[in-house]
XYZ file of C-alpha atoms in Angstrom:
659
model
C -7.367 -53.624 74.218
C -6.581 -49.970 74.952
C -8.457 -46.773 74.647
C -6.914 -46.050 71.239
C -9.291 -43.154 70.629
C -8.085 -41.266 73.696
C -4.469 -42.095 72.801
C -4.855 -40.674 69.280
C -6.650 -37.621 70.641
C -3.768 -36.913 73.030
C -1.341 -37.495 70.138
C -3.248 -34.979 68.024
C -3.321 -32.482 70.921
C 0.447 -32.871 71.375
C 1.072 -32.189 67.673
C -1.269 -29.190 67.671
C 0.422 -27.762 70.763
C 3.842 -28.270 69.206
C 2.754 -26.365 66.086
C 1.321 -23.451 68.075
C 4.363 -23.315 70.363
C 6.703 -23.413 67.349
C 4.808 -20.533 65.728
C 4.948 -18.519 68.941
C 8.670 -19.194 69.309
C 9.324 -18.044 65.720
C 7.469 -14.792 66.376
C 9.440 -14.246 69.577
C 12.725 -14.780 67.696
C 12.114 -11.750 65.478
C 12.358 -8.561 67.559
C 11.129 -6.399 64.610
C 7.707 -7.996 64.859
C 7.461 -7.063 68.527
C 6.277 -3.635 69.559
C 8.709 -2.065 71.987
C 6.986 -2.630 75.276
C 8.097 -3.069 78.886
C 7.042 -6.749 78.514
C 9.856 -7.603 76.061
C 12.138 -9.162 78.699
C 9.183 -11.070 80.101
C 8.348 -12.405 76.628
C 11.940 -13.484 76.036
C 11.869 -15.384 79.311
C 8.605 -16.952 78.178
C 10.358 -17.876 74.915
C 12.944 -19.922 76.835
C 10.201 -21.688 78.791
C 8.296 -22.478 75.601
C 11.423 -23.964 73.999
C 11.889 -26.184 77.034
C 8.221 -27.253 76.926
C 8.477 -27.902 73.189
C 11.446 -30.241 73.653
C 9.603 -32.190 76.361
C 6.532 -32.562 74.120
C 8.634 -33.705 71.172
C 10.396 -36.295 73.331
C 7.051 -37.509 74.698
C 5.657 -37.776 71.173
C 8.674 -39.756 69.963
C 8.425 -42.140 72.925
C 4.701 -42.697 72.318
C 5.282 -43.299 68.593
C 8.067 -45.785 69.416
C 5.893 -47.699 71.898
C 2.995 -47.849 69.444
C 5.120 -48.978 66.502
C 6.154 -52.121 68.397
C 2.591 -53.103 69.278
C 0.165 -55.032 67.114
C -2.494 -52.744 65.698
C -6.168 -53.562 66.140
C -7.211 -52.906 62.521
C -10.927 -53.035 63.315
C -10.497 -50.479 66.101
C -8.465 -48.207 63.805
C -11.169 -48.425 61.109
C -13.796 -47.577 63.724
C -11.837 -44.417 64.602
C -11.628 -43.370 60.936
C -15.283 -44.145 60.191
C -16.458 -42.746 63.530
C -15.083 -39.315 62.597
C -16.621 -39.508 59.112
C -20.016 -40.600 60.448
C -20.155 -37.751 62.978
C -19.192 -35.241 60.265
C -21.825 -36.671 57.892
C -24.720 -36.424 60.335
C -23.931 -33.854 63.042
C -27.635 -33.746 63.917
C -27.473 -37.293 65.328
C -26.362 -37.896 68.927
C -24.221 -41.049 69.246
C -24.756 -42.298 65.661
C -24.287 -46.087 65.293
C -20.817 -47.327 64.388
C -20.663 -50.826 62.895
C -17.418 -52.028 61.281
C -16.903 -55.790 60.890
C -14.637 -58.124 58.876
C -16.190 -59.039 55.535
C -17.209 -62.672 55.265
C -16.695 -62.818 51.486
C -13.347 -61.675 50.093
C -14.862 -60.475 46.797
C -16.664 -57.710 48.709
C -13.504 -56.392 50.350
C -11.824 -56.860 53.703
C -14.114 -55.007 56.128
C -17.586 -53.534 55.932
C -19.252 -50.506 57.529
C -22.994 -51.071 58.002
C -23.931 -47.832 59.779
C -25.812 -46.040 56.970
C -29.061 -48.062 57.238
C -29.366 -47.563 61.005
C -28.576 -43.858 60.608
C -31.336 -43.519 57.995
C -33.787 -45.029 60.488
C -32.679 -42.582 63.213
C -33.085 -39.618 60.836
C -36.503 -40.903 59.778
C -37.558 -40.878 63.449
C -36.570 -37.181 63.495
C -38.750 -36.535 60.411
C -35.815 -36.423 57.979
C -36.125 -38.832 55.062
C -32.761 -39.775 53.522
C -31.745 -42.721 51.358
C -29.134 -44.912 53.161
C -26.938 -44.888 50.019
C -26.811 -41.084 50.184
C -25.656 -41.325 53.806
C -23.023 -43.918 52.772
C -21.763 -41.527 50.058
C -21.517 -38.711 52.617
C -19.566 -40.946 54.996
C -17.061 -41.802 52.241
C -16.694 -38.123 51.304
C -15.881 -37.305 54.938
C -13.235 -40.008 55.347
C -9.962 -38.377 56.356
C -6.653 -39.293 54.732
C -5.431 -42.460 56.450
C -2.755 -45.086 56.191
C -4.879 -48.217 55.829
C -7.755 -47.838 53.321
C -7.040 -48.504 49.629
C -10.591 -47.892 48.404
C -14.257 -48.040 49.443
C -17.363 -49.143 47.520
C -21.073 -48.803 48.267
C -23.078 -52.009 47.845
C -26.760 -52.922 48.210
C -28.889 -50.559 50.303
C -25.868 -48.758 51.795
C -23.143 -51.177 52.860
C -19.674 -49.657 52.593
C -17.106 -52.260 51.529
C -13.572 -51.440 52.669
C -10.422 -52.615 50.882
C -7.171 -52.419 52.861
C -3.832 -51.349 51.391
C -1.636 -54.382 50.838
C 1.493 -52.371 51.622
C -0.071 -51.410 54.967
C -0.849 -55.046 55.873
C 2.657 -56.081 54.759
C 4.177 -53.395 57.000
C 2.162 -54.621 60.012
C 3.331 -58.196 59.390
C 6.971 -57.038 59.258
C 6.433 -55.186 62.533
C 5.082 -58.398 64.093
C 8.044 -60.431 62.838
C 10.637 -57.915 64.062
C 9.100 -57.103 67.463
C 7.197 -60.320 68.261
C 3.581 -60.544 69.393
C 3.403 -57.382 71.492
C 0.274 -56.226 73.340
C -0.943 -52.682 72.705
C 0.281 -50.116 75.257
C -2.120 -49.689 78.168
C -3.578 -46.271 78.956
C -3.279 -47.279 82.632
C -2.216 -50.491 84.380
C -5.435 -51.692 85.980
C -5.617 -54.157 88.878
C -7.584 -57.339 88.138
C -8.715 -59.915 90.703
C -9.852 -63.292 89.357
C -11.546 -65.650 91.831
C -11.365 -69.186 90.398
C -10.925 -72.909 91.129
C -12.165 -72.659 94.759
C -12.377 -76.299 95.905
C -13.498 -77.258 99.413
C -10.955 -78.459 101.961
C -11.324 -82.183 102.813
C -13.170 -82.864 99.560
C -11.770 -84.102 96.261
C -11.477 -81.733 93.327
C -13.950 -82.808 90.639
C -14.852 -81.831 87.062
C -16.694 -78.694 88.238
C -13.444 -77.462 89.749
C -11.700 -78.428 86.513
C -13.851 -75.988 84.526
C -13.388 -73.134 86.993
C -9.631 -73.777 87.161
C -9.075 -73.933 83.396
C -11.334 -70.989 82.510
C -10.043 -68.790 85.357
C -6.395 -69.504 84.546
C -6.912 -68.635 80.874
C -8.624 -65.343 81.774
C -5.671 -64.488 84.020
C -3.232 -65.296 81.216
C -5.108 -62.980 78.852
C -5.091 -60.072 81.313
C -1.421 -60.702 82.127
C -0.427 -60.688 78.447
C -2.234 -57.377 77.978
C -0.227 -55.866 80.837
C -2.747 -55.775 83.683
C -1.741 -56.347 87.309
C -3.457 -59.678 88.037
C -4.185 -61.272 91.419
C -5.159 -64.955 91.034
C -7.231 -65.959 94.073
C -8.277 -69.413 95.252
C -11.296 -68.792 97.526
C -11.225 -72.276 99.094
C -13.920 -73.505 101.480
C -11.732 -73.791 104.583
C -14.106 -72.688 107.367
C -17.488 -73.687 108.747
C -19.348 -76.318 110.756
C -17.915 -79.262 108.805
C -14.517 -78.596 110.418
C -15.939 -79.313 113.865
C -16.956 -82.726 112.580
C -13.540 -83.337 110.964
C -11.558 -82.244 114.046
C -13.687 -84.412 116.358
C -13.045 -87.417 114.092
C -9.326 -86.527 113.953
C -9.160 -86.518 117.778
C -10.710 -89.988 117.923
C -8.788 -91.588 115.095
C -5.375 -89.963 115.737
C -5.343 -88.911 119.423
C -1.638 -87.999 119.185
C -2.157 -85.651 116.204
C -0.677 -82.722 118.188
C 2.750 -84.399 118.350
C 2.739 -86.868 115.421
C 1.445 -85.815 111.994
C -1.528 -88.098 111.172
C -1.016 -90.329 108.120
C -4.243 -89.329 106.332
C -3.806 -90.827 102.871
C -7.396 -90.502 101.628
C -9.033 -87.328 102.901
C -12.233 -88.051 100.964
C -12.697 -91.337 102.857
C -11.840 -89.526 106.115
C -14.542 -86.938 105.350
C -17.132 -89.630 104.576
C -16.361 -91.453 107.825
C -16.785 -88.290 109.896
C -19.992 -87.336 108.054
C -21.468 -90.781 108.700
C -20.719 -90.456 112.427
C -22.141 -86.897 112.451
C -25.410 -88.149 110.923
C -25.726 -91.283 113.090
C -24.086 -90.569 116.484
C -25.751 -87.897 118.635
C -22.827 -87.615 121.094
C -20.379 -87.177 118.228
C -22.628 -84.508 116.718
C -22.672 -82.506 119.987
C -18.897 -82.773 120.301
C -18.507 -81.643 116.676
C -20.478 -78.456 117.450
C -18.295 -77.858 120.517
C -15.220 -78.220 118.292
C -16.621 -75.569 115.946
C -16.984 -73.103 118.839
C -13.423 -73.807 120.012
C -12.073 -73.478 116.464
C -13.852 -70.149 115.996
C -12.426 -69.036 119.351
C -8.993 -69.869 117.857
C -7.945 -72.317 120.600
C -4.423 -73.484 119.594
C -5.059 -77.266 119.647
C -8.098 -76.873 117.388
C -6.307 -74.467 115.052
C -3.528 -77.061 114.715
C -6.045 -79.800 113.858
C -7.663 -77.504 111.303
C -4.257 -76.680 109.773
C -3.368 -80.383 109.500
C -6.576 -81.128 107.571
C -6.053 -78.081 105.331
C -2.451 -79.097 104.580
C -3.465 -82.611 103.482
C -6.012 -81.045 101.095
C -3.542 -78.493 99.783
C -1.086 -81.227 98.823
C -3.820 -82.996 96.831
C -4.921 -79.751 95.144
C -1.321 -78.948 94.244
C -0.966 -82.222 92.307
C -3.758 -81.018 90.011
C -2.312 -77.512 89.739
C 1.134 -78.907 88.886
C -0.294 -81.052 86.082
C -2.238 -78.128 84.611
C 0.519 -75.522 85.216
C -1.740 -73.348 87.389
C -0.370 -70.530 89.538
C -2.824 -69.412 92.237
C -2.789 -67.793 95.679
C -4.932 -69.395 98.357
C -7.114 -67.010 100.306
C -9.956 -69.057 101.751
C -13.082 -68.195 103.711
C -11.031 -68.192 106.916
C -9.112 -65.145 105.624
C -12.295 -63.048 105.733
C -13.635 -64.166 109.151
C -12.534 -61.063 111.045
C -13.715 -58.820 108.219
C -17.296 -60.128 108.347
C -18.038 -58.299 111.616
C -17.147 -55.010 109.894
C -19.496 -55.835 106.998
C -22.458 -56.533 109.297
C -21.732 -53.373 111.303
C -21.581 -51.246 108.136
C -24.913 -52.561 106.803
C -26.499 -51.981 110.217
C -25.178 -48.418 110.453
C -26.627 -47.642 107.014
C -30.035 -48.929 108.185
C -30.118 -51.708 105.592
C -30.572 -54.672 107.981
C -33.924 -56.248 108.876
C -34.576 -58.902 111.517
C -36.436 -61.978 110.262
C -37.034 -64.822 112.769
C -33.741 -64.021 114.471
C -31.780 -63.701 111.233
C -30.248 -60.465 110.017
C -31.172 -60.027 106.371
C -30.648 -57.390 103.670
C -33.277 -56.765 101.009
C -31.847 -55.202 97.859
C -34.483 -53.401 95.750
C -35.181 -55.213 92.494
C -33.473 -58.454 93.570
C -35.352 -61.779 93.813
C -33.998 -62.918 97.191
C -32.573 -61.246 100.319
C -29.075 -61.791 101.682
C -28.705 -63.460 105.073
C -25.696 -61.829 106.710
C -26.170 -63.316 110.218
C -27.943 -66.622 110.972
C -30.365 -66.969 113.878
C -27.604 -68.727 115.883
C -25.302 -65.726 115.357
C -23.127 -67.417 112.727
C -22.135 -65.972 109.372
C -23.065 -67.312 105.919
C -21.704 -67.524 102.381
C -23.454 -64.192 101.809
C -21.426 -62.558 104.587
C -18.205 -64.194 103.414
C -18.662 -63.099 99.797
C -19.576 -59.542 100.827
C -16.454 -59.369 103.021
C -14.305 -60.724 100.166
C -15.740 -58.221 97.686
C -15.239 -55.336 100.114
C -11.612 -56.366 100.735
C -10.919 -56.613 96.994
C -12.394 -53.178 96.315
C -10.872 -51.226 99.218
C -7.691 -53.118 100.167
C -6.655 -54.543 96.798
C -8.023 -51.451 94.993
C -9.155 -53.679 92.134
C -10.515 -52.098 88.953
C -11.842 -55.425 87.634
C -13.126 -58.326 89.777
C -14.193 -61.584 88.118
C -15.770 -64.633 89.761
C -15.434 -67.880 87.802
C -17.996 -70.330 89.214
C -20.829 -72.460 87.852
C -23.885 -70.654 86.478
C -25.996 -71.999 89.346
C -24.431 -69.328 91.563
C -25.458 -66.540 89.186
C -28.384 -65.267 91.272
C -26.303 -65.310 94.466
C -23.590 -63.112 92.921
C -26.150 -60.858 91.277
C -27.620 -60.052 94.715
C -24.172 -59.688 96.352
C -23.050 -57.218 93.651
C -26.322 -55.276 93.923
C -25.936 -55.033 97.724
C -22.359 -53.756 97.322
C -23.605 -51.054 94.950
C -26.517 -50.208 97.272
C -24.165 -49.548 100.190
C -21.875 -47.495 97.925
C -18.799 -49.715 97.743
C -18.419 -49.333 93.997
C -19.878 -47.735 90.894
C -20.324 -50.251 88.041
C -19.408 -47.490 85.564
C -15.970 -47.280 87.205
C -15.293 -50.752 88.659
C -16.107 -53.871 86.646
C -17.445 -56.646 88.879
C -18.637 -59.694 86.969
C -19.700 -63.309 87.440
C -18.314 -65.457 84.612
C -20.605 -68.464 84.967
C -20.245 -71.808 83.203
C -22.379 -74.860 82.461
C -21.934 -78.406 83.748
C -19.792 -81.200 82.298
C -21.841 -84.044 80.815
C -20.859 -87.622 80.094
C -21.324 -89.108 76.630
C -24.790 -90.217 77.762
C -25.650 -86.472 78.063
C -26.089 -86.852 81.828
C -23.995 -85.269 84.571
C -20.449 -86.600 84.293
C -19.945 -89.365 86.890
C -18.184 -92.701 87.281
C -20.051 -95.919 86.408
C -20.819 -96.406 90.089
C -22.418 -92.937 90.166
C -19.628 -91.237 92.142
C -18.144 -87.862 91.295
C -15.118 -88.214 89.010
C -11.870 -87.472 90.866
C -9.878 -84.894 88.970
C -6.552 -86.701 89.344
C -8.119 -89.900 87.986
C -9.347 -87.958 84.958
C -5.925 -86.393 84.347
C -4.195 -89.780 84.708
C -6.630 -91.280 82.189
C -5.810 -88.407 79.825
C -2.101 -89.218 80.077
C -2.710 -92.906 79.380
C -4.892 -92.215 76.341
C -2.553 -89.606 74.875
C 0.353 -92.073 75.063
C -1.790 -94.706 73.318
C -2.573 -92.150 70.606
C 1.092 -91.224 70.132
C 2.056 -94.904 69.868
C -0.729 -95.519 67.348
C 0.888 -92.798 65.225
C 4.287 -94.480 65.829
C 5.717 -91.338 67.414
C 7.554 -93.547 69.937
C 9.765 -94.731 67.035
C 10.952 -91.220 66.068
C 10.961 -89.353 69.386
C 13.429 -89.762 72.232
C 11.911 -90.989 75.543
C 12.132 -87.431 76.905
C 10.431 -85.956 73.807
C 7.736 -88.622 73.977
C 6.960 -87.812 77.620
C 6.748 -84.083 76.821
C 4.461 -84.789 73.862
C 2.290 -87.033 76.085
C 1.757 -84.260 78.664
C 1.280 -81.593 76.004
C -1.413 -83.590 74.193
C -3.166 -84.907 77.328
C -3.475 -81.673 79.279
C -3.717 -79.490 76.175
C -6.645 -81.543 74.890
C -8.455 -81.495 78.253
C -8.071 -77.708 78.494
C -8.967 -77.032 74.871
C -12.051 -79.266 74.965
C -13.370 -77.067 77.772
C -12.276 -73.675 76.438
C -13.414 -74.328 72.850
C -17.051 -74.539 74.020
C -19.024 -71.462 74.964
C -18.520 -71.531 78.756
C -22.171 -70.614 79.375
C -23.330 -73.930 77.865
C -23.004 -77.483 79.192
C -20.546 -79.627 77.251
C -20.001 -83.347 76.693
C -16.672 -84.714 77.927
C -15.247 -87.258 75.469
C -11.625 -88.377 75.391
C -12.109 -89.812 71.891
C -13.278 -86.462 70.491
C -10.701 -84.340 72.264
C -7.799 -86.568 71.156
C -8.995 -86.655 67.533
C -6.421 -84.924 65.329
C -9.099 -83.784 62.880
C -11.352 -80.773 63.338
C -11.277 -78.042 65.978
C -9.278 -79.896 68.659
C -6.028 -79.258 70.508
C -4.548 -82.399 68.965
C -5.091 -81.014 65.443
C -3.730 -77.574 66.357
C -0.684 -78.960 68.171
C 0.228 -81.151 65.180
C -0.384 -78.207 62.795
C 1.829 -75.931 64.915
C 4.625 -78.519 65.033
C 4.448 -78.896 61.228
C 4.659 -75.103 60.693
C 7.623 -74.865 63.064
C 9.383 -77.678 61.182
C 9.236 -76.004 57.730
C 12.273 -73.783 58.317
C 14.173 -76.603 60.012
C 13.591 -79.022 57.114
C 14.707 -76.315 54.668
C 17.902 -75.785 56.755
C 17.073 -72.127 57.357
C 18.633 -70.858 60.575
C 16.747 -68.643 63.021
C 19.290 -65.874 62.509
C 18.560 -65.944 58.758
C 14.837 -65.580 59.410
C 15.443 -62.714 61.839
C 17.573 -60.902 59.252
C 14.956 -61.553 56.556
C 12.236 -60.051 58.761
C 14.176 -56.748 58.745
C 15.082 -56.723 55.052
C 12.423 -58.678 53.134
C 9.031 -57.280 52.184
C 6.155 -59.681 52.902
C 4.556 -59.946 49.450
C 0.797 -60.559 49.468
C 0.008 -60.861 45.749
C -1.470 -64.387 45.842
C -5.033 -64.512 47.199
C -4.006 -67.142 49.790
C -1.088 -64.978 50.978
C -3.482 -62.038 51.334
C -6.068 -64.134 53.186
C -3.460 -65.508 55.615
C -1.871 -62.102 56.223
C -5.227 -60.547 57.162
C -6.131 -63.531 59.373
C -2.849 -63.237 61.307
C -3.492 -59.542 62.001
C -6.985 -60.123 63.377
C -5.443 -61.435 66.619
C -5.798 -58.117 68.551
C -9.473 -57.882 67.515
C -10.090 -61.357 68.911
C -8.433 -60.505 72.229
C -10.461 -57.288 72.505
C -13.689 -59.235 72.032
C -12.717 -61.713 74.771
C -11.767 -58.833 77.046
C -15.302 -57.480 76.579
C -17.328 -60.697 77.012
C -14.867 -63.158 78.689
C -15.827 -65.904 76.214
C -12.617 -67.787 75.452
C -14.043 -70.090 72.792
C -13.617 -67.121 70.403
C -9.831 -67.564 70.654
C -10.126 -71.310 69.994
C -12.294 -70.686 66.918
C -9.782 -68.107 65.685
C -6.770 -70.441 66.139
C -8.602 -73.158 64.211
C -9.429 -70.659 61.433
C -5.781 -69.532 61.377
C -4.537 -73.139 61.108
C -6.933 -74.001 58.272
C -6.151 -70.718 56.459
C -2.462 -71.561 56.744
C -3.095 -75.013 55.241
C -4.843 -73.380 52.241
C -1.868 -71.045 51.832
C 0.738 -73.823 52.159
C -1.066 -76.056 49.663
C -1.215 -73.249 47.067
C 2.002 -71.297 47.642
C 5.433 -72.934 47.538
C 7.559 -71.799 50.455
C 10.469 -74.092 49.623
C 11.070 -75.562 46.177
C 13.092 -78.766 45.930
C 14.692 -80.721 43.123
C 12.380 -83.641 42.365
C 15.250 -86.069 41.778
C 17.650 -85.160 44.586
C 15.279 -83.553 47.063
C 17.739 -80.672 47.487
C 16.403 -77.197 48.184
C 16.749 -75.122 45.004
C 14.712 -72.053 45.982
C 13.379 -70.477 49.156
C 10.549 -67.942 48.859
C 11.587 -65.999 51.922
C 8.504 -63.787 52.222
C 6.393 -66.941 52.437
C 8.714 -68.378 55.067
C 8.069 -65.176 57.015
C 4.312 -65.777 56.740
C 4.934 -69.238 58.244
C 6.867 -67.624 61.101
C 4.165 -65.015 61.731
C 1.490 -67.736 61.833
C 3.515 -69.789 64.311
C 4.158 -66.728 66.516
C 0.427 -65.960 66.793
C -0.450 -69.622 67.421
C 2.206 -69.841 70.156
C 0.818 -66.762 71.915
C -2.735 -68.110 71.547
C -1.650 -71.424 73.107
C 0.023 -69.532 75.934
C -3.203 -67.649 76.727
C -5.129 -70.942 76.704
C -2.517 -72.530 78.995
C -1.451 -75.094 76.389
C 2.217 -76.057 76.046
C 3.294 -77.039 72.506
C 6.446 -79.071 71.906
C 9.048 -78.811 69.144
C 8.503 -82.371 67.895
C 5.422 -84.596 68.006
């Protein structure tokens, strides 16, 4: 989440400098210790400067400590820092010794485990040094510095180091979370991130493929935004090309007064099919369509207006989907990069990277399976040219540090070659700028075939979302929620369940794999589904309300009540809550969002174990009146709900107070 190592190093350097400056100041204060020299006045002046510098450093240190204390700590990362130092001290003869610290799967063996000793023994053996892994593990433990989080360590098996955390330390972190909320770690620097996602084609309906790109891309943006990055959400729509000549020609025929009266195009998909049929069957129409393309590319006003009309109809349809799914995105289609493509071709030519092949201008990138075609034989540009121009603009104009493309895995080779070409020409260094294709599999129907309607057509996205709304309302009525919720609450619950379930069903699968779309499974309130998690979250949120505990009381308790973790289920839940930063760091590294879904499900089930075993509120069996509130357990409920709420927010799911 941040470069904690470099932060702690700078912290250590600050403290060391403060100590040395303090010592120097003390020596300068005592004139008897100074030999009478002509430099005395100069040293006294230096003394004043050092005092000033010392005050600045102290202030800086206090500010850094304050910022850090509000943030959630990544316990795994902190353990890696502690063990990393010990490992390097134990085996200084090894360059880059392996560092492996992971959560322990079985509680009886401790909370975390360091598994580096065995790999280190193998590395030493390769150098001709034979050492037992247990001996290395013992050395590592001996070299552990004093720290705030480890209670004890044990060596198990061939050299595993089991790590037990201090309960007071975990309790303190939970109190910090309750007082300050779910805060991201401070960033070393605020990097610029560009995420290219959704990307439908103008004049065509959005379908389930666009659904995946839209949901996955939005969630990635939400993660980066929560962590404090500067995020640009881009919709690289297909709004340019030969198909627009065909559409404009058909527009001229069907609505000849389109320049003065806005054409009532209700169904753009049908309009597209009509024009395509004419393009395929009518030679005169085909010729006129090509002429329209030339005039559009020459930016003749009447043709630009026709193009804008078609784009606007599409945008309105796209926006219906984005409104339902709460998606914020900036459109910057292929047309945006048209003028920039000439510069790209010129730059590749000047670097001597262009070859002529049957009239085409192509670029061969060493080690890549296919060349890029940057100019067609008819002089037109291609997707290759467009994507190179977009990448160049994002690197040099946007000054992006991270650029992510969220499209189907079928485009993986294309992006691989585009990225390689950009590196070849020197646009970016992959060690400095992260450019990545986050591919995803296809959506399958319950018959395990590509998801289509019964007639074999592509499923319209709005139809799918409408069906989700209908089914979620049926589900809520089956559970008789319509009898306890107001009409407004019922409508909110309907949207929350419908769109939350559609998003979660996608995000809870590894994006690289295909997945089966099933309304019945996604609306099931058992197992790892949004429906289950939303109901669980609502139940957790209701505990304080049913016990008549006001929010102000809980806030005060967070500042004054220690979170006790004596019961094994309290301890298990507390540790699970605090793993949230580790989960986000993993997703930041691999962009696989199902990890967050798995974690939220684990958190919900761990909470259920805790709630079933540990009384939060004790009531009189006869009267039902509250006789005792175990406030530290109520705080564990609050901490669980806070993490779940932030997890939902990153996934783009909106929970409601009552369901």
